[in-house]
Every structure is written in C-alpha cells, then in structure tokens.
mmCIF file of C-alpha atoms in Angstrom:
data_model
loop_
_atom_site.group_PDB
_atom_site.id
_atom_site.type_symbol
_atom_site.label_atom_id
_atom_site.label_comp_id
_atom_site.label_asym_id
_atom_site.label_seq_id
_atom_site.Cartn_x
_atom_site.Cartn_y
_atom_site.Cartn_z
ATOM 1 C CA MET Z 1250 335.069 107.528 205.863
ATOM 2 C CA THR Z 1251 338.152 110.532 206.230
ATOM 3 C CA THR Z 1252 340.041 111.629 203.180
ATOM 4 C CA ASN Z 1253 343.766 109.415 203.738
ATOM 5 C CA GLU Z 1254 341.197 106.484 203.174
ATOM 6 C CA PRO Z 1255 341.455 105.080 199.011
ATOM 7 C CA ARG Z 1256 338.783 104.876 196.899
ATOM 8 C CA SER Z 1257 337.090 104.366 193.903
ATOM 9 C CA LEU Z 1258 337.604 107.018 191.574
ATOM 10 C CA THR Z 1259 335.431 107.743 189.197
ATOM 11 C CA VAL Z 1260 335.516 109.282 185.229
ATOM 12 C CA ASP Z 1261 335.587 112.997 186.309
ATOM 13 C CA ASP Z 1262 338.305 112.045 189.080
ATOM 14 C CA ILE Z 1263 340.684 110.661 186.922
ATOM 15 C CA ILE Z 1264 339.488 113.198 184.297
ATOM 16 C CA ASP Z 1265 340.432 116.203 186.752
ATOM 17 C CA VAL Z 1266 343.364 114.649 187.851
ATOM 18 C CA ALA Z 1267 344.637 115.077 184.664
ATOM 19 C CA ALA Z 1268 343.485 118.239 183.574
ATOM 20 C CA ALA Z 1269 345.362 119.531 186.394
ATOM 21 C CA LEU Z 1270 348.551 118.691 184.934
ATOM 22 C CA PRO Z 1271 350.614 121.692 182.831
ATOM 23 C CA GLY Z 1272 349.252 121.678 179.175
ATOM 24 C CA VAL Z 1273 346.853 119.513 179.948
ATOM 25 C CA VAL Z 1274 343.771 119.727 176.941
ATOM 26 C CA ALA Z 1275 341.059 116.351 177.852
ATOM 27 C CA THR Z 1276 338.247 115.486 175.507
ATOM 28 C CA THR Z 1277 335.151 113.791 174.776
ATOM 29 C CA ALA Z 1278 334.443 112.704 172.445
ATOM 30 C CA GLY Z 1279 331.261 112.826 171.235
ATOM 31 C CA GLU Z 1280 328.720 114.104 168.116
ATOM 32 C CA ASP Z 1281 329.790 117.606 168.453
ATOM 33 C CA ASN Z 1282 333.281 117.407 167.986
ATOM 34 C CA GLY Z 1283 333.195 115.285 165.210
ATOM 35 C CA ALA Z 1284 334.248 112.527 166.358
ATOM 36 C CA PRO Z 1285 332.937 108.304 165.640
ATOM 37 C CA ARG Z 1286 330.178 107.491 167.066
ATOM 38 C CA GLN Z 1287 332.105 103.968 168.085
ATOM 39 C CA ALA Z 1288 334.817 106.858 170.487
ATOM 40 C CA TRP Z 1289 331.368 108.587 171.587
ATOM 41 C CA GLY Z 1290 331.920 108.684 175.472
ATOM 42 C CA ASP Z 1291 335.593 108.184 175.337
ATOM 43 C CA THR Z 1292 338.086 110.512 176.508
ATOM 44 C CA PHE Z 1293 341.292 111.932 175.325
ATOM 45 C CA LEU Z 1294 343.978 113.388 177.058
ATOM 46 C CA PHE Z 1295 347.065 115.474 175.486
ATOM 47 C CA PHE Z 1296 349.265 117.612 175.713
ATOM 48 C CA ASP Z 1297 349.324 120.430 174.219
ATOM 49 C CA PRO Z 1298 350.149 123.319 176.265
ATOM 50 C CA ASP Z 1299 349.610 125.929 173.657
ATOM 51 C CA GLY Z 1300 346.444 125.041 172.539
ATOM 52 C CA THR Z 1301 346.487 125.308 168.540
ATOM 53 C CA THR Z 1302 347.902 121.043 167.666
ATOM 54 C CA PRO Z 1303 345.172 120.645 164.970
ATOM 55 C CA ALA Z 1304 343.195 117.478 166.492
ATOM 56 C CA ASP Z 1305 344.609 115.723 163.817
ATOM 57 C CA ARG Z 1306 347.411 115.761 164.953
ATOM 58 C CA ARG Z 1307 347.063 115.240 168.363
ATOM 59 C CA PHE Z 1308 348.200 111.211 170.195
ATOM 60 C CA PRO Z 1309 346.867 111.059 173.640
ATOM 61 C CA PHE Z 1310 349.031 110.185 176.681
ATOM 62 C CA ALA Z 1311 346.159 108.898 178.442
ATOM 63 C CA THR Z 1312 342.448 107.812 176.936
ATOM 64 C CA VAL Z 1313 339.212 106.833 179.521
ATOM 65 C CA VAL Z 1314 337.496 104.287 177.457
ATOM 66 C CA VAL Z 1315 334.022 103.936 178.747
ATOM 67 C CA HIS Z 1316 332.960 100.507 176.299
ATOM 68 C CA ASP Z 1317 334.824 98.228 173.883
ATOM 69 C CA TYR Z 1318 335.808 98.176 170.016
ATOM 70 C CA ASP Z 1319 333.544 95.968 168.054
ATOM 71 C CA GLY Z 1320 336.283 94.017 166.268
ATOM 72 C CA PHE Z 1321 339.406 95.357 167.407
ATOM 73 C CA ASP Z 1322 339.443 96.245 171.351
ATOM 74 C CA THR Z 1323 336.785 93.880 173.742
ATOM 75 C CA ALA Z 1324 339.162 91.815 175.684
ATOM 76 C CA SER Z 1325 337.673 93.636 178.694
ATOM 77 C CA HIS Z 1326 334.091 93.472 178.861
ATOM 78 C CA LEU Z 1327 333.492 97.543 179.163
ATOM 79 C CA TYR Z 1328 329.946 96.291 178.496
ATOM 80 C CA ARG Z 1329 329.692 95.901 182.006
ATOM 81 C CA THR Z 1330 327.188 98.156 183.632
ATOM 82 C CA GLY Z 1331 329.975 101.616 185.516
ATOM 83 C CA VAL Z 1332 333.488 99.843 183.967
ATOM 84 C CA PHE Z 1333 335.425 101.861 181.972
ATOM 85 C CA ARG Z 1334 339.229 101.707 181.653
ATOM 86 C CA LEU Z 1335 342.244 103.950 181.915
ATOM 87 C CA ASN Z 1336 345.010 103.816 179.406
ATOM 88 C CA VAL Z 1337 348.342 105.641 180.533
ATOM 89 C CA ALA Z 1338 351.568 105.750 178.470
ATOM 90 C CA VAL Z 1339 354.139 105.446 180.942
ATOM 91 C CA GLY Z 1340 356.959 103.780 177.949
ATOM 92 C CA ARG Z 1341 359.156 100.919 178.210
ATOM 93 C CA ASP Z 1342 360.997 101.812 181.352
ATOM 94 C CA GLU Z 1343 358.641 102.072 183.001
ATOM 95 C CA PHE Z 1344 356.003 99.289 182.365
ATOM 96 C CA ARG Z 1345 358.957 96.983 182.516
ATOM 97 C CA ASP Z 1346 358.870 99.106 186.057
ATOM 98 C CA LEU Z 1347 355.194 98.329 186.814
ATOM 99 C CA LEU Z 1348 354.726 94.613 185.944
ATOM 100 C CA GLY Z 1349 357.943 92.940 185.318
ATOM 101 C CA TYR Z 1350 358.871 92.308 182.519
ATOM 102 C CA PRO Z 1351 359.327 94.678 178.674
ATOM 103 C CA PRO Z 1352 356.653 95.636 176.617
ATOM 104 C CA ALA Z 1353 358.007 93.794 174.170
ATOM 105 C CA GLY Z 1354 358.081 90.248 176.740
ATOM 106 C CA HIS Z 1355 354.088 90.852 176.227
ATOM 107 C CA ALA Z 1356 352.885 88.526 173.595
ATOM 108 C CA ARG Z 1357 355.076 85.971 176.362
ATOM 109 C CA HIS Z 1358 352.930 87.381 179.185
ATOM 110 C CA GLY Z 1359 349.537 88.614 177.463
ATOM 111 C CA ALA Z 1360 347.924 85.262 177.804
ATOM 112 C CA ALA Z 1361 347.450 85.121 181.657
ATOM 113 C CA VAL Z 1362 346.767 88.633 182.025
ATOM 114 C CA ASP Z 1363 342.509 88.686 183.005
ATOM 115 C CA TYR Z 1364 342.254 91.949 180.731
ATOM 116 C CA THR Z 1365 338.819 91.702 182.409
ATOM 117 C CA ALA Z 1366 339.764 91.705 186.418
ATOM 118 C CA LEU Z 1367 338.258 95.708 188.048
ATOM 119 C CA ASP Z 1368 341.027 97.785 189.760
ATOM 120 C CA LEU Z 1369 344.276 96.191 189.439
ATOM 121 C CA LEU Z 1370 347.157 97.543 187.056
ATOM 122 C CA LEU Z 1371 347.344 95.875 183.699
ATOM 123 C CA PRO Z 1372 348.757 95.602 180.798
ATOM 124 C CA HIS Z 1373 346.594 96.925 178.254
ATOM 125 C CA PRO Z 1374 345.488 94.766 176.075
ATOM 126 C CA VAL Z 1375 345.945 95.906 172.586
ATOM 127 C CA TYR Z 1376 349.035 98.542 172.780
ATOM 128 C CA ALA Z 1377 350.585 96.337 175.256
ATOM 129 C CA GLN Z 1378 354.067 97.122 173.007
ATOM 130 C CA GLN Z 1379 353.761 99.884 172.317
ATOM 131 C CA GLY Z 1380 353.987 100.721 176.776
ATOM 132 C CA TRP Z 1381 350.475 101.274 176.872
ATOM 133 C CA VAL Z 1382 348.834 100.201 180.843
ATOM 134 C CA SER Z 1383 345.601 99.711 181.843
ATOM 135 C CA ILE Z 1384 343.460 99.723 184.919
ATOM 136 C CA LEU Z 1385 339.849 98.780 185.199
ATOM 137 C CA ASN Z 1386 337.619 100.884 187.215
ATOM 138 C CA PRO Z 1387 340.504 101.973 189.467
ATOM 139 C CA GLY Z 1388 339.770 101.903 193.626
ATOM 140 C CA VAL Z 1389 341.295 100.950 196.416
ATOM 141 C CA ARG Z 1390 344.099 99.242 195.371
ATOM 142 C CA THR Z 1391 345.008 101.465 192.567
ATOM 143 C CA ALA Z 1392 343.527 104.984 192.551
ATOM 144 C CA ALA Z 1393 346.634 106.201 194.875
ATOM 145 C CA GLN Z 1394 348.331 105.175 191.846
ATOM 146 C CA VAL Z 1395 346.602 107.163 188.845
ATOM 147 C CA PRO Z 1396 348.207 110.396 189.411
ATOM 148 C CA GLY Z 1397 351.134 109.295 189.606
ATOM 149 C CA LEU Z 1398 350.915 106.705 186.075
ATOM 150 C CA LEU Z 1399 349.413 110.442 184.547
ATOM 151 C CA ALA Z 1400 352.640 112.592 185.501
ATOM 152 C CA VAL Z 1401 354.782 110.177 184.032
ATOM 153 C CA ALA Z 1402 352.961 109.955 181.074
ATOM 154 C CA HIS Z 1403 352.274 113.094 181.405
ATOM 155 C CA ALA Z 1404 355.678 114.336 181.487
ATOM 156 C CA ARG Z 1405 356.739 111.884 178.142
ATOM 157 C CA ALA Z 1406 354.245 113.750 176.366
ATOM 158 C CA ALA Z 1407 356.530 116.734 176.801
ATOM 159 C CA ARG Z 1408 359.225 116.078 175.553
ATOM 160 C CA ARG Z 1409 358.287 115.537 172.291
ATOM 161 C CA HIS Z 1410 355.872 117.725 172.169
ATOM 162 C CA ARG Z 1411 356.830 119.859 169.294
ATOM 163 C CA PRO Z 1412 354.479 123.181 168.522
#
C-alpha cells in the first residue's frame, strides 16, 4: 500500500490528528485521573490553549469512545471487539451539509440509521440534535474526512472558548 491510498485510522491516529491542532488537550479517562470507571479508555478532546481551564469546566469538541454506556448510549454496539466510535461536534450548519437535514430534524430520520455500521458518517446516536456526528472505525470510506471534521469542531470550540 502506498502512502496515498486510504487506510483505516486507529484511536491513536485520531488522537494524533486532533492533538496536532493548536490548543488541544487530549485526556483519556482512567483511574489515574479520577474519571468514572464507565468512561475508562474513552478519550476527550478539548480546546484549552493555555491549559488553565479546570477539568470540570471543559467541554469536548470531539471524543473517541471504546465502549457502550449501559442504559444511555448502546446503539453503536461498541462491545464488539475492536470497535470504537469517533464523535465530533460539527454544529448545525455542517451537520446539515453532511447529512442532508438539520440536527433538529433528526427525530424524523434517526429510526432509519444503522448506528452499528462501520466506516460511515452517521448522526451521533444520542447527540445528533446538538449537531454531533460519528464514525465507527474510520476506514477507507471515511478516514480522509476525519481531519476536516476535527478542524471544523476545533474552530467552533476556539470561537466559544473563554479563558
């Protein structure tokens, strides 16, 4: 395979792409940082250019989740071996441009979505109405979109940032 051919992205690849954007802090939940056990292994990507925003005041512009949240977020079936989901807060306009309907219209469209599908750009199974999209295991069809999606979400977070 040449370097120009599309390839699948790993969790680490996605974190590296996001961390290369200015002011990004990547935090992987674990026992060492006091995160709830249910979140261990999930990575949260924040815009915090000075590194001074208290952890409880940060809001992620993207996340990489590696397991389902029982009773809340199970539609993607992340219990499958090796399956993870990139979630990106692209906002209303970008959501509409990408998916063909506004986030507010997701209630009418959500039942038709297969949230378990790999390597497809999908509305987020829980946060679509807030302008979040997701991709399970970005691969040859979607890997090239990931840097652009992260850049859009990063720019939105930078505009909203208040030190």
